[in-house]
Amino acid sequence: MPNTTRHMTSTLDADGRLTLALEEVELPAPTASQVVVQVEAAPINPSDLGLLFGPADVTGAEYSKGKIVAQMPAAAMRAFQGRLGLTLPAGNEGAGLVIDAGSDPAAQVLLGRRVTAFVGGMYARHRVIEARDCMVLPENVTAREGAAAFVNPLTALGFVECLHAEGHRAMVHTAAASNLGQMLHRICAADGIPLVNVVRKPEQAALLRSIGARYVVDSSADSFRQDLQAAISETGATMAFDAIGGGPLLGQIMGAMEVAANSGSQYSRYGSTSPKRGYIYGMLDPSPTILNRNFGFVWDVSGWLLAPVMERLGQAARERMYARVAAELTTTFASHYKAEVTLEAALSREAVLDYNARATGAKYLILPNG
Amino acid sequence: MPNTTRHMTSTLDADGRLTLALEEVELPAPTASQVVVQVEAAPINPSDLGLLFGPADVTGAEYSKGKIVAQMPAAAMRAFQGRLGLTLPAGNEGAGLVIDAGSDPAAQVLLGRRVTAFVGGMYARHRVIEARDCMVLPENVTAREGAAAFVNPLTALGFVECLHAEGHRAMVHTAAASNLGQMLHRICAADGIPLVNVVRKPEQAALLRSIGARYVVDSSADSFRQDLQAAISETGATMAFDAIGGGPLLGQIMGAMEVAANSGSQYSRYGSTSPKRGYIYGMLDPSPTILNRNFGFVWDVSGWLLAPVMERLGQAARERMYARVAAELTTTFASHYKAEVTLEAALSREAVLDYNARATGAKYLILPNG
């Protein structure tokens, strides 16, 4: 067993200096209930980028071997008061091989197995974690295939669980050509849930159509508003999950829901009483959300965050979700990556400028030992 | 009994022509379960103005005796497709004397009594309504005092019921110097609920302080952001009711809640897990709602509409609310009016330009028979 390992951290100082670095740290022996995972693959999700870089200036940053120093904009500092001076390990999720285990039977049984986990700090050569936090990968599933078993799959399944729990029958999804969007399409197709896929480019629309998506609306098209209205009216979607956050898009979607709800019904000065439900789960666009409120007074817009939502959905739903992810990891929940990089290469200027643009289809996978 | 009566209606044509008129219509005999109310007083609430005028151009309108013809902006017409050609009676609530009644005992018992009702069409000399929709006013309460017994009192009480039902302990209210805002202050003072009153002018702040409000924040002050933060941090308010709707105010309030929630707690990249709850119940500013989303991912912003909220609160809460309104009509729920007008005068240019400005302290009361 190695005595030390290497992991990636992000540290913000009070003067706005953001330092990303690979640090050599002690690798403690596992306690009775823990295992040591040799991390083989960990994806860079948008939620990781928030911790790693946030709104820092990566273009003007200083890059050296295994280290980046960037400046955080002054206006953003208020939101980060809580993390000043803290050295935060990065990497929400990842998969690897269990190379050591504590004495508990639950830990011992994992020795030599390939597992995946969602515990943070996975941009590391090794990670000591609780045995109960490991999901064992089937024999035929590689670490690459199992590395992203939590954030995107549980988010996509969480949308569907919320749809049912809140009594909706069809949904709208934005930034819909993403890995997550493709998973959501496959889930909804299998479950018979009408899904309106909103994308921002013609090639993204083509991609979704090529995998069988029926309702695809391109916000860059001149006919966007009419296309959106037609898709929402036809599906009866009353719920939207928005990865973008900024700008008028979510409000436009809810306005289209209102038009659909009012079609053929009696006039009410307060708008329709049909629910119109928008969730913002990402912030691909960090600019303000603009709501025109042309959708009456019966509507809700909320933030959507995986952990508290899963808590709210309850034990039965959580078990259902985990079982489905395990069973469909290489089909429904397959991810695609633009590039695979080492820990060192993940901190290179070329890689950062590419994956931190948060463009659909530009997801990276880190191979900490490869 | 008269065979006809006079009421105020609003009609929108497909070409955007909005006509407000006093119409002479048949006064039907009451059915067994109905009564005939000679309406003595009916308030002009913001919710009435939405039906009467909406965003129509009242400055450039044609005014004649008992009639106004105004133009609706083309951009607003989409929201009004459902009301084209419909002649809609106006006046959500009002009080008056029961001058005729059907044969049912529940109707007969109201004969000669002064009642108040929230059934629409109250800008009328007479209104035929179901006996069960009448709230009998105590002997010593005038129609003027009892005319606004529903919309504002139930809205203010509804805020407090929602606060308790959703587990919050303190709240923020905007446009807080309004009749409704003063009622809410009196309720919260009596019930020991910390209330942050946000107003838009120094004289409104002075008014609220003069009736004993402890937390008053003036958005026109240079120190607004700091004052708001201090009041929210001190009260621990996590819920806001916003009458304004447009602009950044509600987002600023929720940002201040986030700062208060993060104070002294561990840093989380996803923001605090403390709930931040905004309700938009009015639209004094019809421009878009601007949410900066500097408050993490655990937040909700919703429309708030009295009728569905009361349905959701349940029977016990509704009975509690009605009983309190009846008991405190001339104290907690007292309203103040800038002017009293006849039906005819309510359609004069001078009156319309004044009350349709929706300024705090400029509420009118219509006396249809006075």
XYZ file of C-alpha atoms in Angstrom:
740
model
C 0.000 0.000 0.000
C 1.297 3.478 -0.785
C 1.621 5.832 2.180
C 0.753 8.897 0.165
C -1.451 9.748 -2.759
C -2.129 12.704 -5.023
C -5.355 14.673 -5.335
C -6.659 17.830 -6.973
C -7.766 20.750 -4.807
C -9.233 24.220 -5.264
C -8.408 27.028 -2.827
C -9.772 30.578 -2.854
C -7.986 33.333 -0.943
C -9.583 36.478 0.425
C -7.953 38.556 -2.321
C -9.740 36.522 -5.021
C -6.735 34.380 -5.928
C -7.974 30.911 -6.889
C -5.392 28.106 -6.837
C -5.958 24.679 -8.345
C -3.227 22.235 -7.525
C -2.255 18.597 -7.385
C -1.167 17.865 -3.852
C 0.706 14.914 -2.451
C -1.081 13.939 0.750
C -0.953 11.139 3.276
C -3.067 8.093 2.448
C -4.411 6.892 5.788
C -5.098 3.246 6.497
C -8.809 2.430 6.245
C -10.841 2.116 9.455
C -12.824 -1.100 9.983
C -15.730 0.170 7.887
C -13.662 1.768 5.100
C -12.017 0.720 1.868
C -9.211 2.227 -0.222
C -10.196 2.800 -3.847
C -7.567 3.192 -6.551
C -9.523 5.675 -8.665
C -9.501 4.735 -12.350
C -11.970 7.183 -13.872
C -13.846 10.308 -12.744
C -15.952 12.593 -14.976
C -15.794 16.395 -14.989
C -19.426 17.421 -14.545
C -20.740 21.008 -14.586
C -21.247 20.697 -10.830
C -17.511 19.947 -10.458
C -16.619 23.017 -12.491
C -18.523 25.171 -10.017
C -16.176 24.095 -7.240
C -13.005 23.992 -9.336
C -13.295 27.318 -11.170
C -16.638 28.989 -10.532
C -16.651 32.266 -12.479
C -12.840 32.687 -12.266
C -10.940 33.997 -15.299
C -9.418 30.818 -16.760
C -8.293 32.516 -19.964
C -6.022 34.950 -18.160
C -4.857 32.412 -15.548
C -1.256 31.278 -14.930
C -0.746 27.643 -15.850
C 2.237 25.631 -14.599
C 2.783 21.899 -14.167
C -0.052 20.596 -11.964
C -1.098 24.100 -10.918
C -3.357 26.933 -12.022
C -3.639 30.371 -10.444
C -6.666 32.371 -11.596
C -8.439 35.514 -10.486
C -12.042 35.446 -9.226
C -14.120 38.492 -10.282
C -14.662 40.848 -7.343
C -18.431 40.835 -7.856
C -18.574 37.089 -7.281
C -16.604 37.072 -4.042
C -19.616 37.681 -1.774
C -20.994 34.253 -2.666
C -17.725 32.579 -1.736
C -17.118 34.043 1.737
C -17.674 30.603 3.238
C -14.842 28.907 1.340
C -12.064 31.470 1.782
C -8.821 29.749 2.725
C -10.318 26.256 2.581
C -8.468 23.665 0.495
C -11.311 21.776 -1.166
C -10.719 18.365 -2.810
C -12.545 18.068 -6.144
C -14.372 15.365 -8.102
C -17.892 14.450 -7.046
C -17.969 10.927 -8.418
C -15.761 8.235 -9.909
C -14.999 4.529 -10.145
C -12.022 2.332 -9.322
C -10.610 -0.793 -7.778
C -10.753 -1.597 -4.061
C -7.127 -2.322 -3.118
C -7.434 -2.367 0.664
C -10.280 -2.809 3.125
C -11.014 -2.553 6.844
C -11.899 -5.544 8.980
C -15.690 -5.259 8.737
C -17.243 -7.951 6.553
C -19.003 -5.209 4.537
C -15.588 -3.756 3.709
C -13.770 -7.048 3.239
C -16.315 -8.246 0.678
C -15.342 -5.340 -1.579
C -11.647 -6.204 -1.739
C -10.604 -6.650 -5.381
C -13.963 -5.430 -6.663
C -14.538 -2.496 -8.964
C -16.819 0.094 -7.336
C -18.273 3.512 -8.073
C -19.002 6.239 -5.534
C -20.396 9.745 -5.136
C -18.494 11.059 -2.151
C -16.374 13.966 -3.445
C -12.587 14.080 -3.656
C -12.472 11.583 -6.537
C -9.929 13.530 -8.623
C -7.309 11.515 -6.753
C -5.051 8.527 -7.268
C -6.603 6.921 -4.196
C -9.580 7.693 -2.038
C -10.485 6.216 1.352
C -14.266 5.861 1.621
C -16.905 4.102 3.667
C -17.840 0.677 2.328
C -21.539 1.570 2.527
C -20.959 4.437 0.031
C -19.709 2.042 -2.664
C -21.876 0.696 -5.467
C -20.263 -2.493 -6.806
C -19.997 -2.518 -10.600
C -21.042 -5.677 -12.474
C -18.095 -7.832 -13.682
C -18.421 -6.721 -17.287
C -18.574 -2.988 -16.535
C -15.350 -0.985 -16.751
C -14.395 1.940 -14.539
C -14.822 4.220 -17.574
C -18.376 2.966 -17.982
C -19.153 3.139 -14.282
C -17.477 6.435 -13.417
C -20.573 8.603 -13.913
C -23.128 6.365 -12.226
C -24.582 8.946 -9.888
C -24.842 12.611 -10.830
C -26.385 12.343 -14.299
C -28.311 9.055 -13.891
C -29.839 10.019 -10.548
C -30.614 13.509 -11.805
C -32.418 12.157 -14.881
C -34.283 9.581 -12.807
C -34.985 12.249 -10.203
C -36.752 14.349 -12.839
C -39.010 11.415 -13.671
C -39.686 10.653 -10.007
C -40.618 14.326 -9.431
C -42.872 14.260 -12.497
C -44.851 11.359 -11.053
C -44.750 12.592 -7.449
C -46.136 15.993 -8.441
C -48.769 14.674 -10.832
C -47.449 15.847 -14.197
C -47.627 13.771 -17.358
C -45.097 15.312 -19.753
C -41.988 17.433 -19.359
C -39.686 19.905 -21.069
C -35.905 19.691 -20.791
C -33.369 22.324 -21.861
C -29.769 21.792 -22.962
C -31.315 18.491 -23.960
C -28.472 17.105 -26.104
C -26.170 16.720 -23.078
C -25.206 13.312 -21.681
C -27.921 13.890 -19.088
C -30.391 14.904 -21.792
C -29.745 11.759 -23.778
C -30.250 9.638 -20.672
C -33.494 11.456 -19.956
C -34.653 10.820 -23.522
C -33.972 7.093 -23.140
C -35.770 6.913 -19.782
C -38.801 8.822 -21.045
C -38.945 6.761 -24.252
C -38.880 3.544 -22.221
C -41.456 4.813 -19.726
C -43.810 6.402 -22.279
C -43.389 9.953 -20.929
C -43.679 12.685 -23.595
C -40.489 14.789 -23.487
C -39.933 18.127 -25.204
C -36.195 18.496 -25.872
C -35.024 22.112 -26.168
C -31.573 22.556 -27.703
C -29.514 25.557 -28.826
C -28.026 24.373 -32.122
C -29.224 22.531 -35.242
C -26.586 19.788 -34.829
C -27.863 19.104 -31.304
C -31.384 18.761 -32.678
C -30.080 16.349 -35.288
C -28.266 14.304 -32.646
C -31.409 13.923 -30.539
C -33.527 13.032 -33.568
C -30.920 10.440 -34.538
C -31.446 8.629 -31.237
C -35.228 8.706 -31.690
C -36.366 11.874 -29.915
C -39.819 12.907 -31.156
C -40.166 16.463 -29.834
C -37.041 18.497 -30.504
C -37.111 22.304 -30.521
C -34.114 24.417 -31.513
C -33.998 27.811 -29.771
C -31.726 29.174 -32.511
C -34.422 28.625 -35.158
C -36.598 31.518 -36.367
C -39.647 29.385 -35.705
C -38.588 28.647 -32.115
C -41.587 30.199 -30.329
C -44.098 28.466 -32.604
C -42.206 25.164 -32.464
C -42.079 25.341 -28.676
C -45.778 26.160 -28.462
C -46.703 23.300 -30.780
C -44.634 20.763 -28.838
C -45.964 21.877 -25.458
C -49.553 22.002 -26.675
C -49.258 18.541 -28.228
C -47.572 16.884 -25.238
C -49.469 18.776 -22.536
C -46.189 19.304 -20.693
C -46.657 21.259 -17.445
C -43.207 20.700 -15.949
C -39.798 21.903 -17.131
C -36.239 21.137 -16.032
C -33.841 23.871 -17.028
C -30.056 23.453 -17.071
C -29.429 26.965 -18.360
C -30.928 29.160 -15.651
C -30.150 32.577 -17.093
C -32.239 34.538 -19.587
C -35.881 34.324 -20.657
C -36.061 30.672 -21.786
C -37.749 29.113 -18.757
C -40.317 31.916 -18.694
C -41.027 31.373 -22.392
C -41.599 27.695 -21.719
C -44.017 28.501 -18.909
C -45.795 31.068 -21.084
C -46.303 28.351 -23.691
C -47.719 26.060 -20.983
C -50.177 28.814 -20.059
C -51.331 29.250 -23.665
C -51.852 25.490 -23.902
C -53.759 25.453 -20.594
C -56.040 28.307 -21.648
C -56.838 26.813 -25.025
C -60.559 26.103 -25.079
C -61.093 26.847 -21.380
C -63.125 29.611 -19.786
C -61.416 32.976 -19.381
C -60.017 33.841 -15.969
C -58.437 37.195 -15.276
C -55.912 35.457 -13.036
C -54.738 33.059 -15.708
C -55.242 29.322 -15.835
C -55.432 27.260 -12.672
C -53.373 24.558 -14.380
C -50.014 24.094 -12.625
C -46.902 25.320 -14.422
C -43.762 23.998 -12.802
C -40.224 25.064 -13.630
C -37.078 23.693 -11.987
C -33.646 25.251 -12.494
C -31.046 22.557 -11.879
C -28.001 24.040 -13.616
C -26.510 27.387 -14.474
C -24.914 27.024 -17.881
C -25.865 30.698 -18.197
C -25.105 32.469 -14.885
C -26.935 35.665 -15.914
C -30.269 36.503 -14.210
C -33.410 34.473 -14.792
C -35.985 36.652 -16.583
C -39.626 35.750 -15.906
C -42.187 37.672 -17.934
C -45.015 36.262 -15.769
C -47.420 35.992 -18.693
C -48.647 32.781 -17.111
C -51.119 33.818 -14.447
C -50.648 33.263 -10.733
C -50.557 29.474 -10.542
C -46.910 28.664 -11.175
C -43.756 27.640 -9.374
C -40.090 28.095 -10.221
C -37.580 26.455 -7.906
C -33.989 25.456 -7.641
C -33.438 21.710 -8.013
C -30.557 20.046 -6.217
C -30.053 16.296 -6.257
C -29.290 15.587 -2.595
C -32.278 17.320 -0.957
C -34.599 16.095 -3.736
C -33.570 12.474 -3.127
C -34.103 12.988 0.581
C -37.604 14.301 -0.137
C -38.487 11.520 -2.598
C -38.087 8.921 0.138
C -36.488 5.536 0.620
C -38.626 3.547 -1.828
C -37.909 5.959 -4.664
C -34.199 6.007 -3.857
C -33.956 2.220 -3.954
C -35.880 2.140 -7.235
C -33.475 4.691 -8.713
C -30.282 2.935 -7.573
C -31.515 -0.425 -8.861
C -32.297 1.009 -12.268
C -28.918 2.725 -12.559
C -27.126 -0.526 -11.675
C -29.162 -2.510 -14.188
C -28.881 -0.040 -17.087
C -25.430 1.468 -16.572
C -24.102 0.642 -20.031
C -27.379 1.261 -21.908
C -29.760 3.950 -20.622
C -27.045 5.616 -18.586
C -24.095 5.349 -20.962
C -21.973 8.513 -21.068
C -19.822 9.862 -23.881
C -16.615 11.826 -23.442
C -14.756 14.114 -25.752
C -11.384 13.319 -24.155
C -9.664 11.349 -21.442
C -6.943 13.096 -19.441
C -4.595 12.456 -16.526
C -4.796 14.582 -13.376
C -1.877 16.635 -14.707
C -3.391 17.102 -18.157
C -6.719 18.109 -16.600
C -4.943 21.214 -15.296
C -3.425 22.147 -18.656
C -4.546 25.341 -20.340
C -5.697 23.522 -23.459
C -7.948 21.135 -21.535
C -9.364 23.724 -19.138
C -10.356 26.152 -21.887
C -12.117 23.302 -23.664
C -14.071 21.593 -20.868
C -14.754 24.731 -18.811
C -16.671 26.223 -21.769
C -19.460 23.857 -20.629
C -20.480 23.177 -24.187
C -22.712 20.221 -24.895
C -20.584 17.331 -26.180
C -17.335 18.512 -24.588
C -17.276 16.410 -21.430
C -13.923 15.149 -20.119
C -13.054 12.032 -18.146
C -10.094 12.063 -15.743
C -8.019 8.871 -15.435
C -6.050 9.573 -12.219
C -3.840 6.518 -12.570
C -3.801 6.228 -16.344
C -88.510 45.619 -6.036
C -86.958 47.209 -9.114
C -87.099 45.134 -12.321
C -83.778 46.408 -13.566
C -80.482 47.491 -12.099
C -77.232 49.032 -13.259
C -73.785 47.473 -13.225
C -70.274 48.156 -14.507
C -68.801 45.926 -17.189
C -65.561 45.594 -19.117
C -65.521 44.269 -22.700
C -62.490 43.668 -24.908
C -62.897 43.352 -28.669
C -60.577 41.443 -30.983
C -59.156 44.728 -32.325
C -57.978 45.727 -28.831
C -60.841 48.135 -28.134
C -61.642 47.991 -24.419
C -65.045 49.351 -23.375
C -66.019 50.041 -19.790
C -69.676 50.891 -19.404
C -72.542 51.163 -16.975
C -75.291 48.937 -18.285
C -78.955 48.786 -17.343
C -79.799 45.103 -16.992
C -82.703 42.999 -15.799
C -82.772 42.263 -12.071
C -84.086 38.718 -11.792
C -86.165 37.536 -8.833
C -84.074 35.483 -6.393
C -84.392 31.695 -6.462
C -85.247 29.946 -3.202
C -81.611 29.947 -2.053
C -80.764 33.496 -3.183
C -81.014 37.018 -1.846
C -81.016 40.441 -3.509
C -78.381 42.787 -2.108
C -78.641 46.545 -2.566
C -74.917 47.206 -2.833
C -73.801 50.114 -0.649
C -70.016 49.983 -0.878
C -67.434 48.116 -2.958
C -63.656 48.763 -2.958
C -61.473 49.071 -6.063
C -58.679 46.599 -5.401
C -55.644 46.035 -7.665
C -57.205 42.719 -8.651
C -60.288 44.602 -9.891
C -58.115 46.916 -11.972
C -56.690 43.918 -13.802
C -60.150 43.038 -15.085
C -61.349 46.591 -15.613
C -58.351 48.055 -17.443
C -55.428 45.656 -17.494
C -52.577 47.366 -19.343
C -54.935 49.492 -21.521
C -54.027 53.108 -22.248
C -56.280 55.030 -19.837
C -54.547 58.351 -20.456
C -55.412 58.381 -24.131
C -58.884 56.861 -23.661
C -62.216 58.454 -24.633
C -64.306 59.309 -21.608
C -68.036 59.981 -21.841
C -70.825 59.765 -19.259
C -70.729 56.264 -17.796
C -68.430 54.971 -20.525
C -64.736 54.654 -21.334
C -63.228 53.387 -24.571
C -59.507 52.603 -24.345
C -56.944 50.818 -26.476
C -55.184 47.670 -25.280
C -51.505 47.421 -26.346
C -51.080 44.866 -29.153
C -48.372 43.024 -27.221
C -50.786 42.306 -24.380
C -53.580 40.878 -26.530
C -52.246 37.308 -26.526
C -52.952 37.014 -22.808
C -56.554 38.122 -23.323
C -57.674 35.783 -26.122
C -60.036 34.070 -23.707
C -62.052 37.215 -22.901
C -62.559 38.633 -26.389
C -66.141 39.718 -26.872
C -67.178 38.772 -23.330
C -68.997 41.398 -21.270
C -67.505 40.935 -17.812
C -69.176 42.427 -14.710
C -66.646 44.007 -12.345
C -66.158 44.338 -8.592
C -64.865 41.359 -6.654
C -66.303 42.233 -3.260
C -68.693 44.602 -1.544
C -71.301 45.069 1.158
C -74.954 46.058 1.230
C -78.469 45.518 2.488
C -80.534 42.407 1.732
C -83.801 43.776 0.300
C -85.346 40.557 -1.015
C -84.838 36.858 -0.317
C -85.876 33.438 -1.629
C -88.072 31.077 0.345
C -85.303 29.010 1.932
C -84.867 29.731 5.646
C -81.167 30.421 5.066
C -82.152 33.180 2.651
C -85.137 34.499 4.649
C -83.025 34.976 7.764
C -80.880 37.504 5.864
C -83.771 39.800 4.940
C -83.051 43.296 6.225
C -79.541 42.383 7.310
C -76.329 44.038 6.114
C -74.039 41.504 4.438
C -70.712 41.394 2.648
C -69.750 39.068 -0.185
C -66.878 38.109 -2.504
C -68.724 36.910 -5.588
C -67.781 39.348 -8.374
C -70.137 41.797 -10.109
C -70.401 44.021 -7.029
C -69.965 47.317 -8.933
C -73.747 47.283 -9.262
C -76.805 48.900 -7.704
C -78.116 45.421 -6.903
C -76.647 41.959 -7.004
C -78.485 38.622 -6.742
C -76.339 36.149 -4.826
C -76.577 32.847 -3.011
C -77.404 33.189 0.678
C -74.501 30.877 1.561
C -72.053 33.343 -0.010
C -73.083 36.135 2.395
C -71.198 37.023 5.548
C -73.563 38.901 7.890
C -72.033 42.090 9.269
C -72.399 42.824 12.999
C -75.078 45.431 13.843
C -72.544 48.179 14.499
C -70.550 47.667 11.304
C -71.382 49.862 8.307
C -71.263 48.787 4.669
C -68.245 51.082 4.227
C -66.462 49.243 7.011
C -67.504 45.832 5.789
C -67.032 46.303 2.043
C -63.476 44.957 1.919
C -63.897 41.961 4.231
C -62.456 39.347 1.909
C -59.658 40.145 -0.532
C -57.230 41.981 1.753
C -58.096 40.346 5.090
C -58.027 36.807 3.713
C -54.851 37.523 1.759
C -53.083 38.842 4.869
C -54.326 35.936 6.973
C -53.432 33.576 4.125
C -49.823 34.753 4.281
C -49.695 33.906 7.977
C -51.373 30.529 7.457
C -48.813 29.709 4.724
C -45.971 30.817 7.003
C -47.058 28.333 9.651
C -48.016 25.565 7.227
C -44.624 25.727 5.502
C -42.591 25.986 8.690
C -41.232 29.537 8.470
C -40.921 31.844 11.465
C -40.597 35.342 10.020
C -41.557 37.005 6.745
C -40.835 39.882 4.395
C -43.609 41.911 2.738
C -43.220 44.411 -0.093
C -45.429 47.421 -0.866
C -45.918 47.111 2.861
C -47.656 50.455 3.506
C -50.772 49.382 1.600
C -54.091 48.651 3.326
C -53.119 44.992 3.089
C -49.654 45.728 4.450
C -51.054 47.548 7.461
C -53.400 44.629 8.161
C -50.489 42.223 7.911
C -48.484 44.355 10.350
C -51.353 44.269 12.867
C -51.776 40.487 12.507
C -48.053 39.795 12.858
C -47.752 42.175 15.825
C -50.638 40.413 17.571
C -49.298 36.947 16.758
C -45.638 37.672 17.536
C -44.390 37.036 13.992
C -41.358 39.139 12.981
C -42.264 41.054 9.803
C -39.863 42.948 7.554
C -41.819 45.733 5.825
C -40.287 46.862 2.519
C -41.633 50.182 1.199
C -40.691 52.435 -1.689
C -40.892 55.914 -0.132
C -39.788 57.619 3.117
C -43.365 58.704 3.932
C -44.524 55.092 3.692
C -41.771 54.075 6.087
C -42.894 56.823 8.451
C -46.520 55.659 8.238
C -45.602 52.080 9.130
C -43.373 53.196 11.991
C -46.213 55.382 13.270
C -48.432 52.313 13.660
C -45.689 50.439 15.486
C -43.831 48.507 12.778
C -40.368 47.507 14.015
C -38.605 46.436 10.808
C -39.167 48.949 8.018
C -36.832 49.113 5.011
C -37.115 51.814 2.346
C -35.956 50.671 -1.092
C -35.402 54.299 -2.152
C -32.738 54.772 0.545
C -29.033 54.596 -0.312
C -28.590 52.127 2.520
C -31.352 49.841 1.242
C -29.247 46.725 0.652
C -27.577 46.960 4.049
C -30.867 47.788 5.795
C -32.558 44.830 4.122
C -29.711 42.514 5.067
C -29.761 43.676 8.666
C -33.527 43.206 9.003
C -33.500 39.757 7.385
C -30.496 38.605 9.392
C -32.065 39.845 12.630
C -35.529 38.354 12.029
C -34.363 35.164 10.307
C -37.069 35.674 7.681
C -37.046 32.898 5.065
C -40.346 33.729 3.345
C -41.357 36.773 1.303
C -44.658 37.972 -0.127
C -44.167 40.353 -3.010
C -46.897 42.611 -4.372
C -44.651 44.210 -6.972
C -43.568 41.269 -9.108
C -41.391 43.086 -11.637
C -37.710 43.931 -11.259
C -34.938 42.607 -9.021
C -36.493 43.211 -5.577
C -37.671 39.693 -4.748
C -34.323 38.262 -5.867
C -32.513 40.777 -3.661
C -34.625 39.691 -0.709
C -33.820 36.039 -1.363
C -30.133 36.861 -1.772
C -30.217 38.497 1.662
C -31.880 35.368 3.074
C -29.019 33.314 1.621
C -26.377 35.537 3.204
C -28.151 35.206 6.550
C -28.398 31.417 6.141
C -24.706 31.063 5.287
C -23.549 33.198 8.187
C -21.478 30.968 10.427
C -22.357 27.738 8.641
C -20.079 25.397 6.709
C -19.399 26.291 3.080
C -21.336 24.435 0.417
C -20.715 25.011 -3.255
C -24.452 24.614 -3.881
C -25.441 27.331 -1.441
C -27.278 26.936 1.821
C -29.820 24.186 2.334
C -32.015 26.620 4.247
C -35.315 27.186 2.404
C -35.825 30.554 0.716
C -39.442 31.045 -0.278
C -40.777 33.898 -2.418
C -44.417 34.374 -3.383
C -45.529 36.902 -5.985
C -49.147 37.816 -5.232
C -49.496 41.081 -7.136
C -48.091 42.852 -10.142
C -47.817 46.511 -9.248
C -44.858 46.402 -11.637
C -45.802 44.303 -14.679
C -42.217 44.210 -16.007
C -40.271 40.915 -15.834
C -39.138 39.388 -12.570
C -35.316 39.412 -12.452
C -33.768 36.670 -10.329
C -29.994 36.857 -9.917
C -29.948 33.375 -8.369
C -27.189 34.249 -5.913
C -29.016 32.080 -3.405
C -27.962 28.521 -4.177
C -30.278 25.798 -5.386
C -32.689 25.485 -2.468
C -35.296 28.128 -3.219
C -38.811 28.520 -4.533
C -40.590 31.400 -6.230
C -44.283 30.951 -6.956
C -47.378 32.825 -7.901
C -49.803 33.256 -4.996
C -53.518 33.435 -5.676
C -56.070 33.582 -2.888
C -58.664 31.058 -4.095
C -56.389 28.059 -4.766
C -54.329 28.838 -1.652
C -57.457 28.773 0.540
C -58.476 25.511 -1.067
C -55.061 24.074 -0.264
C -55.012 25.363 3.328
C -58.067 23.270 4.155
C -61.369 23.659 5.947
C -60.041 24.235 9.464
C -57.779 27.064 8.329
C -60.573 28.654 6.289
C -62.943 28.657 9.258
C -60.242 30.139 11.471
C -59.633 32.888 8.901
C -63.318 33.790 8.419
C -63.920 33.899 12.161
C -61.005 36.248 12.710
C -62.087 38.574 9.906
C -65.615 38.757 11.340
C -64.325 39.447 14.850
C -61.730 42.088 13.872
C -63.325 43.801 10.895
C -63.132 47.332 12.297
C -59.776 46.909 14.034
C -57.147 44.591 12.465
C -58.872 44.663 9.100
C -59.908 48.319 8.897
C -59.381 49.845 5.439
C -58.713 53.443 4.477
C -59.855 55.111 1.256
C -58.666 58.190 -0.521
C -62.075 58.876 -2.045
C -65.641 57.622 -2.309
C -67.282 57.732 -5.738
C -70.531 56.760 -7.431
C -70.560 54.225 -10.268
C -70.657 57.123 -12.720
C -67.811 59.037 -11.071
C -65.718 55.856 -10.950
C -65.627 56.023 -14.756
C -64.554 59.677 -14.887
C -61.136 60.512 -16.276
C -60.052 62.234 -13.078
C -60.867 59.239 -10.890
C -59.468 56.609 -13.249
C -56.106 58.337 -13.664
C -55.859 58.554 -9.886
C -56.860 55.074 -8.725
C -55.462 53.180 -11.723
C -51.967 54.476 -10.881
C -52.061 51.779 -8.165
C -50.177 53.984 -5.755
C -50.145 53.064 -2.093
C -52.691 55.239 -0.255
C -54.856 55.942 -3.319
C -57.575 53.320 -2.881
C -61.142 54.227 -3.920
C -64.476 53.011 -2.598
C -67.494 52.845 -4.908
C -70.899 53.675 -3.415
C -73.229 52.314 -6.136
C -76.359 53.756 -4.576
C -74.834 56.796 -2.899
